[in-house]
Short mmCIF file of C-alpha atoms and ligand atoms in Angstrom, two decimals:
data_model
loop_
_atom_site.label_atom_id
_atom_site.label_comp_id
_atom_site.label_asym_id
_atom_site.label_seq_id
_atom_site.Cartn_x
_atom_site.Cartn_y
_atom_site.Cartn_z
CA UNK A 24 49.79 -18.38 112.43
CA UNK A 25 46.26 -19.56 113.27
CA UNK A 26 46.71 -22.75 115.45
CA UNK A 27 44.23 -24.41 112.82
CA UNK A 28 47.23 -23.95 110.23
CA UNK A 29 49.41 -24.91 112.50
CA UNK A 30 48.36 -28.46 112.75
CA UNK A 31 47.33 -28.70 108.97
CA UNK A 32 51.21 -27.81 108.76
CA UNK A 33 52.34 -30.97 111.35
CA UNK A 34 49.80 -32.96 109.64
CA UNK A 35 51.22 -32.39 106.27
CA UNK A 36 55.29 -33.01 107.38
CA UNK A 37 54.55 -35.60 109.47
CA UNK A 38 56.51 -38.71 107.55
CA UNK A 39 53.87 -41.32 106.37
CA UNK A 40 53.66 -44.36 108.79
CA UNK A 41 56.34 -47.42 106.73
CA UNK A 42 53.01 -49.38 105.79
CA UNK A 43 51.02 -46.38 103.77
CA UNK A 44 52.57 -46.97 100.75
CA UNK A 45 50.92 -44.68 98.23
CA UNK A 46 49.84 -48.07 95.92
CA UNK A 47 49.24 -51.48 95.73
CA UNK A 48 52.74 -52.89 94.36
CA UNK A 49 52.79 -54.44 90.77
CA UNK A 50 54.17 -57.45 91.04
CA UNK A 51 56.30 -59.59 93.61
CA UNK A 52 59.47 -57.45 93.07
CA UNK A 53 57.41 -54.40 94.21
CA UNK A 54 55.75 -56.14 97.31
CA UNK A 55 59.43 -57.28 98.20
CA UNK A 56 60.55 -53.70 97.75
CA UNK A 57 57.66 -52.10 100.27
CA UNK A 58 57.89 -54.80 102.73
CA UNK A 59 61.64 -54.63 103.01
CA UNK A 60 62.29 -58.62 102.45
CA UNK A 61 63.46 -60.50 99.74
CA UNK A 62 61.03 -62.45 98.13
CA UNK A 63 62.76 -65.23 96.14
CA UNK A 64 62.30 -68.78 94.49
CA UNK A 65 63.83 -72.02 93.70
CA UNK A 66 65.26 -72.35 90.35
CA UNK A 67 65.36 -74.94 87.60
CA UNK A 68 68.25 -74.32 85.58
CA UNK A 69 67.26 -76.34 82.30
CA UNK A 70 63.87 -74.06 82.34
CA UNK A 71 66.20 -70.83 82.50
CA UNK A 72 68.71 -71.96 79.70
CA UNK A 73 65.63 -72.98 77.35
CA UNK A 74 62.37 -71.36 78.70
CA UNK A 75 62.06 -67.75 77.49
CA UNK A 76 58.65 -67.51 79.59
CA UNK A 77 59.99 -68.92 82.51
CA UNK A 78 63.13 -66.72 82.27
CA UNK A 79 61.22 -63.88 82.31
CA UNK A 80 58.68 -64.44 84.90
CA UNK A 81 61.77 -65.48 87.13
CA UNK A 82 63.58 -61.82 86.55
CA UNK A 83 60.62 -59.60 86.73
CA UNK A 84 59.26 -61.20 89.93
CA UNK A 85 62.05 -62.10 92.13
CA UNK A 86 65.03 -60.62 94.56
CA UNK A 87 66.66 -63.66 95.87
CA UNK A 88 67.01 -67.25 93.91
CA UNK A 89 68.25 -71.05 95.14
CA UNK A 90 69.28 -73.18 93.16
CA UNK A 91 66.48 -75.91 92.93
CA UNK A 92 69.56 -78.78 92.94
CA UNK A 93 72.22 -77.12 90.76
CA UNK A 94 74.55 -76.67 93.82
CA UNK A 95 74.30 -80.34 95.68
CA UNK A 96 76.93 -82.52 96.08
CA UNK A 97 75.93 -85.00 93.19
CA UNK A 98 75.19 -82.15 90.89
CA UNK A 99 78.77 -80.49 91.30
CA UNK A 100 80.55 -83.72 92.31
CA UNK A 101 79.24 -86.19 90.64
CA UNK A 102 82.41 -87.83 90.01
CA UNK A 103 85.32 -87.88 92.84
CA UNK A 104 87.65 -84.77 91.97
CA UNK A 105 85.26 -83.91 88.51
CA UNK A 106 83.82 -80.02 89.42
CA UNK A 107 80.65 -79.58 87.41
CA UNK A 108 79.78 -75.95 88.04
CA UNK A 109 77.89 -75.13 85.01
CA UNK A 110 74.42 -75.40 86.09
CA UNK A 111 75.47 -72.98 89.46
CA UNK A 112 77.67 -70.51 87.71
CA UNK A 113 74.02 -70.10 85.19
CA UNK A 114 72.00 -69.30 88.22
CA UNK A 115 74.44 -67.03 89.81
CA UNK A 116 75.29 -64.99 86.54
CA UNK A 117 71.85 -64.76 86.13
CA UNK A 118 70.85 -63.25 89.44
CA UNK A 119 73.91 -60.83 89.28
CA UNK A 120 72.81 -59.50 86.00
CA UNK A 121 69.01 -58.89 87.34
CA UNK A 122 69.95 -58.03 90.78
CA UNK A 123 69.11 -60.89 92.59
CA UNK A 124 71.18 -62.37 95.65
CA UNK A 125 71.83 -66.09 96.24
CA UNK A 126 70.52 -68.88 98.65
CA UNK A 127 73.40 -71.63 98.87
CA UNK A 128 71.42 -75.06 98.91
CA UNK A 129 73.03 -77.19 100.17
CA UNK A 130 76.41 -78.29 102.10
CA UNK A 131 75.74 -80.85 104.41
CA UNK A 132 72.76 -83.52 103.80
CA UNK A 133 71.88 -86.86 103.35
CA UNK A 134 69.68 -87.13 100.71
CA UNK A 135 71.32 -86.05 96.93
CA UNK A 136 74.86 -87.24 97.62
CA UNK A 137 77.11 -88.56 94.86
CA UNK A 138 77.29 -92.18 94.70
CA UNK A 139 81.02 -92.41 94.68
CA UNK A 140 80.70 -91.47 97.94
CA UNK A 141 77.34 -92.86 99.28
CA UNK A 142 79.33 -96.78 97.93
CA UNK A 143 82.98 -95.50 99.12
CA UNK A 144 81.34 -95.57 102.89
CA UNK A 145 79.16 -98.33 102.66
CA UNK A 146 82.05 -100.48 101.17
CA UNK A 147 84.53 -99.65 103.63
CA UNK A 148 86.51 -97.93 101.01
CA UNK A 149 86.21 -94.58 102.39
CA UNK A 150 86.67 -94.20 106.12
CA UNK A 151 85.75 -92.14 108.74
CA UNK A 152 88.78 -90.10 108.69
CA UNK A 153 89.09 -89.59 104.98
CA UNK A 154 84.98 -88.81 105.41
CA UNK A 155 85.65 -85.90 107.17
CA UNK A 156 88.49 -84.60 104.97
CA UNK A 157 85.99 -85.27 102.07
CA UNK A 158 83.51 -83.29 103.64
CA UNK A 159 85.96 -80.80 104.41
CA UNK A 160 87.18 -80.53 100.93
CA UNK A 161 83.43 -80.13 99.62
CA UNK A 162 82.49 -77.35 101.82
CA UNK A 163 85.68 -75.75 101.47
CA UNK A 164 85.74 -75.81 97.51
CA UNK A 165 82.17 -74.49 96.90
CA UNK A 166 81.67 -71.75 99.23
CA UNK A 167 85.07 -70.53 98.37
CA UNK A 168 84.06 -70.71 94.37
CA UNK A 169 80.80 -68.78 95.52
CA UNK A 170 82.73 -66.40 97.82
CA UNK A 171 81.02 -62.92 98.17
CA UNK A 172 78.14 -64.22 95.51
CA UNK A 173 76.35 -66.29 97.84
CA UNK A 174 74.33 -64.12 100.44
CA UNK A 175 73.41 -66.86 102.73
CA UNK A 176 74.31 -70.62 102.83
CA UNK A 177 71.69 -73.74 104.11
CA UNK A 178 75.00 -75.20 105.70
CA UNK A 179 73.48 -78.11 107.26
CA UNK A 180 69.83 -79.69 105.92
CA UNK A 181 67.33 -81.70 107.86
CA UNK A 182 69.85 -82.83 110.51
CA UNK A 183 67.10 -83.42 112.98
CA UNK A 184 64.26 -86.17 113.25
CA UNK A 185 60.37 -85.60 113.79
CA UNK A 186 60.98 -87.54 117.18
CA UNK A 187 63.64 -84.75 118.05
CA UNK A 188 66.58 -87.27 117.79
CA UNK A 189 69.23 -86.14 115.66
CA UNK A 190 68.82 -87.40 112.01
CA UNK A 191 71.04 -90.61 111.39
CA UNK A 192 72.69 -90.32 108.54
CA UNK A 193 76.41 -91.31 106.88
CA UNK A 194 77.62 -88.06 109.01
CA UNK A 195 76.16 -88.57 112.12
CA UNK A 196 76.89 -92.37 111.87
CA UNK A 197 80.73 -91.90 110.96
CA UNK A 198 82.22 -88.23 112.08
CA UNK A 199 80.09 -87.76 115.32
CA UNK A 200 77.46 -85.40 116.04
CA UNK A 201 80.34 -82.57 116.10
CA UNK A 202 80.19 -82.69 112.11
CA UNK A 203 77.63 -79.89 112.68
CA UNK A 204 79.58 -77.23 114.30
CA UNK A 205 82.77 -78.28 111.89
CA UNK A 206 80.46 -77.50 109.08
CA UNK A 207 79.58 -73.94 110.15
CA UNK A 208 83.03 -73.27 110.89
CA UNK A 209 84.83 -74.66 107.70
CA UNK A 210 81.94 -72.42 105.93
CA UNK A 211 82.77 -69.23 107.72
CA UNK A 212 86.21 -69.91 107.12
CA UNK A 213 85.70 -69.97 103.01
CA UNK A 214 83.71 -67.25 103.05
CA UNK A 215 83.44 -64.87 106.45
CA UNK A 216 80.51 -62.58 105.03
CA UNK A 217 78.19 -65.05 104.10
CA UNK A 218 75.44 -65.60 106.02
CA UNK A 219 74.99 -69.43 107.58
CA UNK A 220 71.73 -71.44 108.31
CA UNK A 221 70.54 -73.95 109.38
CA UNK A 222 67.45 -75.41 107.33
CA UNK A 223 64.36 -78.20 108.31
CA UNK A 224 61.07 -78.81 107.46
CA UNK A 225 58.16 -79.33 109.50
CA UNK A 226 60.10 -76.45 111.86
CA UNK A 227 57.09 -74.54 111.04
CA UNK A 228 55.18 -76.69 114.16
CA UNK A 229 56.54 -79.97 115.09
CA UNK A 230 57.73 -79.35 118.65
CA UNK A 231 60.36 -82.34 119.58
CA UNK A 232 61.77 -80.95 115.97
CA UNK A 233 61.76 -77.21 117.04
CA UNK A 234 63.11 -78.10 120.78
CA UNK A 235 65.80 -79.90 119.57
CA UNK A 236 67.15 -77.34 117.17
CA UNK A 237 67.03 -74.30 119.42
CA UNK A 238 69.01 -76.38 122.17
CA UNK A 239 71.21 -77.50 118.81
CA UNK A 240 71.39 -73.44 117.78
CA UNK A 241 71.88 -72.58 121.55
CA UNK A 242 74.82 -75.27 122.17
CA UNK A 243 76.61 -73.88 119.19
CA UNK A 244 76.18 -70.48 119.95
CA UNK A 245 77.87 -71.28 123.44
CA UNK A 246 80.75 -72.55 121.80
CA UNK A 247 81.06 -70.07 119.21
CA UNK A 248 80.40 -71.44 116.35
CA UNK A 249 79.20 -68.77 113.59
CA UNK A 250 75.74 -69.69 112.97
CA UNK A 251 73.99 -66.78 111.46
CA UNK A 252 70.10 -68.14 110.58
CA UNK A 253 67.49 -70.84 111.17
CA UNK A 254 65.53 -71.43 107.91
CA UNK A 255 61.89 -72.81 107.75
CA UNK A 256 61.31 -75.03 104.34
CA UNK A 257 57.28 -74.55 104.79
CA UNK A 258 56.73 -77.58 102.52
CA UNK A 259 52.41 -77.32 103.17
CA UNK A 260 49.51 -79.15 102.61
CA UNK A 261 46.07 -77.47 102.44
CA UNK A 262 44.96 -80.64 103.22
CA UNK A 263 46.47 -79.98 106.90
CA UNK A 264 46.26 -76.97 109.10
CA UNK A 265 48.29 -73.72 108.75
CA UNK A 266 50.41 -73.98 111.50
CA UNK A 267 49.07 -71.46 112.88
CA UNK A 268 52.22 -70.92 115.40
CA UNK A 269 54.63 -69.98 113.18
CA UNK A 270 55.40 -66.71 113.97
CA UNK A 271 56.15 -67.41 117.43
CA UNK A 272 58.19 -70.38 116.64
CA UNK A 273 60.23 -67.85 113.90
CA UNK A 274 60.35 -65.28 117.07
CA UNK A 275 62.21 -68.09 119.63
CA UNK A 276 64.70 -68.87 117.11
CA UNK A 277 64.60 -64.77 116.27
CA UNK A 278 65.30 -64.04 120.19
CA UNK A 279 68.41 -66.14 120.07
CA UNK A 280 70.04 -63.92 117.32
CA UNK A 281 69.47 -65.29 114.46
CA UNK A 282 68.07 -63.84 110.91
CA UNK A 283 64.89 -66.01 109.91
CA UNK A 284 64.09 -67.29 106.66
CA UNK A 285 61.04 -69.21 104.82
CA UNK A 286 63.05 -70.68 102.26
CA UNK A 287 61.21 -73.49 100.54
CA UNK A 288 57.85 -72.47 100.67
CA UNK A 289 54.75 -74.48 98.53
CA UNK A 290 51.56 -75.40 99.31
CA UNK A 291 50.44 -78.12 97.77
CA UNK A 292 46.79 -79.85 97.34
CA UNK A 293 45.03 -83.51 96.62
CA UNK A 294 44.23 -82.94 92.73
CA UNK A 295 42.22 -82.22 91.15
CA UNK A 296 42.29 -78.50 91.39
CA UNK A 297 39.54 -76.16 92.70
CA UNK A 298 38.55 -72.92 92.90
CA UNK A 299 37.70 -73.66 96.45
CA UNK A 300 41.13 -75.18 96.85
CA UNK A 301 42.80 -72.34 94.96
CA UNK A 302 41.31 -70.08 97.53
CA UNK A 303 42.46 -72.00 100.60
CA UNK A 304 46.01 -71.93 99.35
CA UNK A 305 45.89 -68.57 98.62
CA UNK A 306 45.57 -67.85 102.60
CA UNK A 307 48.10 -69.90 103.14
CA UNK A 308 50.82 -68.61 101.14
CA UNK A 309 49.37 -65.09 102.93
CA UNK A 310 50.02 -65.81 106.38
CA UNK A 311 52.91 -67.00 105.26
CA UNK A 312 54.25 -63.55 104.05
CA UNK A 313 52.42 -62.05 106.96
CA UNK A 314 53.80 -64.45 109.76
CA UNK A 315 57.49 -63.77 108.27
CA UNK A 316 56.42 -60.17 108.07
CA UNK A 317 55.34 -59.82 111.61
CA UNK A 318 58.99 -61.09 112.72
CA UNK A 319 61.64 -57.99 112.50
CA UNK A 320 64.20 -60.91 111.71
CA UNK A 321 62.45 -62.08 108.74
CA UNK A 322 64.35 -60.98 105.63
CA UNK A 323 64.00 -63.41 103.63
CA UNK A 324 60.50 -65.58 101.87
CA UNK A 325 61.71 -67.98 99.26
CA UNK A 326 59.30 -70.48 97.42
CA UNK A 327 60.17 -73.83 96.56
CA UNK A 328 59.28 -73.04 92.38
CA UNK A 329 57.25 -70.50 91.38
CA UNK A 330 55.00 -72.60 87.98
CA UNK A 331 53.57 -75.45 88.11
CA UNK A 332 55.28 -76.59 85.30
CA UNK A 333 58.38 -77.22 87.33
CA UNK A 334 57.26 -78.38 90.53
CA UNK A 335 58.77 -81.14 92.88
CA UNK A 336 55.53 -81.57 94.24
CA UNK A 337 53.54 -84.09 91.54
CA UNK A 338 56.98 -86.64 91.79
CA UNK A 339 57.14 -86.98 95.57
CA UNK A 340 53.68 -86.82 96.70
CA UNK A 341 51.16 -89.26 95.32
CA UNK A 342 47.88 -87.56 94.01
CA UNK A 343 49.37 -83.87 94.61
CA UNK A 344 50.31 -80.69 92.80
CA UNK A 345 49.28 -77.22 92.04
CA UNK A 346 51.42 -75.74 94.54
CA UNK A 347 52.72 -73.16 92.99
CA UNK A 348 52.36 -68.97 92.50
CA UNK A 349 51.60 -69.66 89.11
CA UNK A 350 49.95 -72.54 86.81
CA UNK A 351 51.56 -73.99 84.42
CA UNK A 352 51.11 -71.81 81.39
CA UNK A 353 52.45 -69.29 83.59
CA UNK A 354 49.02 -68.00 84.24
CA UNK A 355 48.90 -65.87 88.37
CA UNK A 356 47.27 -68.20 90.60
CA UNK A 357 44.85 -66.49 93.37
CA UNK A 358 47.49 -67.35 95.88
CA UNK A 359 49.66 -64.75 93.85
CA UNK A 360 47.30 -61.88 93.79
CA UNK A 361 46.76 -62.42 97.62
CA UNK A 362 50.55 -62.11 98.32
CA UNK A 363 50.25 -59.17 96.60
CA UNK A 364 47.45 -57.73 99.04
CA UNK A 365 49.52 -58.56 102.06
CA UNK A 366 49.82 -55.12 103.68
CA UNK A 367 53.68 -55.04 105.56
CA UNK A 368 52.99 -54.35 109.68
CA UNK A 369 56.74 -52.95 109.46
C1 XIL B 415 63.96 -81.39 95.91
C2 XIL B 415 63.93 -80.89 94.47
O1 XIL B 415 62.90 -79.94 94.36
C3 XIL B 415 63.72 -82.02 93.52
O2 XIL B 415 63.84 -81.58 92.17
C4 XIL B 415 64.74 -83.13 93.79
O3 XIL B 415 64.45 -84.25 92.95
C5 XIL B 415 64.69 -83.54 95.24
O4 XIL B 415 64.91 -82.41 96.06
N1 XIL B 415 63.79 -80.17 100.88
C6 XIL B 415 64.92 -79.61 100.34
C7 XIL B 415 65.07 -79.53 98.86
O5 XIL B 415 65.75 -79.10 101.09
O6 XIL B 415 66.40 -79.62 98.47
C8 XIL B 415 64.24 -80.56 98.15
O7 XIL B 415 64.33 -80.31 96.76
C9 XIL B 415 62.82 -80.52 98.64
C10 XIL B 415 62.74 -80.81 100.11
#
């Protein structure tokens, strides 16, 4: 053969690089697909019973789902001993049944906690050793309902401070800081194959926040506790900077191990809308997917709702909204279309 045909022959078998996908994917489930993440959202149960739109927007974009609230301690406890698992058992059906897997949101936090219990401990009713059994029982009973249908769990929540003290809370106060690593462990126990986090916001860039939890991650590790993943919430504001660190702060907690995840993200804005605006968030939900993207230990991108229409955002943050993939009438936002044009360095 003519050496000319020769390399047109090497050219030709030579496997195309990961990233030279032949198109631009459709939609989100496509982009998750080429990049080799999951690309998942928060979930409002009531809006999948009774939202056909909603419903169908959520199955035709997404790979992974979290329950928005549906699997906190006051929704499934709300009552001492009374299981309400309704809500939870509708998200996880549903993701089975349009092969999505499961975020577990949330064991271990202080906000969202049944009042039985928040009144037991402040009236001296409940005490510190029957705490710990209670929190025992909790963690125990749900993961093992969710066993093998929950991928990964946010075992503990927000247990750290922006001052890089450990949060104080009812569990801190009462059981010790040791509640942490009995958490993990009474998780892996209920369920060995899922996949354990730990979860905080502002982890995206406040350093006495991101010290503290990679000594917390590295102490735990040392004693063998199974701690699987770190996730980032990535609750922004395009009123504030992107951190624009992000991927190496992913890449420290990567280098000790663990999976990464971006598992609340938003980015909100002070209303009213813009196209400017629009266009500001849509970089930032970008170098979101492209920071997580960059990071071999990045499987997962979750946002924290995917329509306006159902968004935390307006009810905690004065003068805020639109932070969402979609408006409300379920219309794609730019940010959308520019997670789409992401191109996957993997
Ligand atoms: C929020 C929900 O979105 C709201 O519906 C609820 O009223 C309060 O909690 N960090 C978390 C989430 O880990 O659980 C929170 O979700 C948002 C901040």
């Amino acid at each position: 053969m003519k050496p000319l045909i020769i390399a047109l022959a090497l050219v030709l078998a030579a496997p195309l690089p990961a990233y030279a996908h032949p198109r631009a994917p459709r939609d989100l489930r496509e982009l998750a697909h080429q990049s080799g993440i999951r690309i998942g959202t928060a979930v409002d149960i009531a809006a999948l019973r009774g939202e056909a739109d909603y419903r169908k927007v959520l199955n035709r974009e997404f790979t992974h789902v979290t329950a928005e609230n549906a699997m906190k301690w006051e929704s499934v406890e709300p009552q001492r001993g009374v299981y309400t698992w309704a809500d939870a058992d509708t998200l996880v059906d549903n993701a089975r049944r349009n092969g999505q897997r499961v975020r577990g949101h949330t064991l271990v936090w202080h906000n969202q906690l049944p009042a039985w219990l928040t009144a037991g401990v402040a009236d001296g009713t409940i005490g510190n050793d029957e705490l710990r059994s209670i929190l025992r029982d909790h963690i125990t009973t749900e993961v093992r309902r969710y066993k093998g249908k929950i991928r990964a769990w946010d075992v503990v929540n927000e247990v750290v401070e922006e001052d890089g003290t450990m949060r104080k809370t009812i569990w801190l106060d009462r059981l010790g800081p040791g509640y942490i690593a009995d958490a993990f462990r009474w998780a892996h126990r209920a369920d060995p194959q899922a996949k354990l986090f730990i979860n905080d916001y502002n982890l995206e860039w406040n350093a006495p926040k991101i010290e503290t939890t990679l000594a917390l991650v590295k102490d735990l590790q040392a004693r063998g506790v199974p701690i699987h993943g770190a996730g980032f919430q990535g609750h922004l504001g395009i009123q504030y900077d992107y951190p624009g660190d992000w991927a190496n702060v992913m890449r420290r907690f990567a280098d000790l191990g663990l999976e990464i995840a971006v598992t609340e993200l938003d980015a909100r804005m002070v209303l009213p809308v813009t196209e400017e605006k629009l266009e500001t968030q849509a970089t930032y939900y970008s170098r979101a997917l492209t920071d997580c993207l960059s990071v071999a230990a990045c499987k997962e991108l979750t946002v924290w709702g995917f329509t306006d229409r159902h968004s935390w955002v307006p009810g905690w943050f004065d003068g805020q909204g639109s932070a969402c993939l979609f408006d409300e009438n379920l219309a794609k936002k730019p940010a959308y279309r520019a997670l789409l044009a992401v191109r996957s360095p993997r």
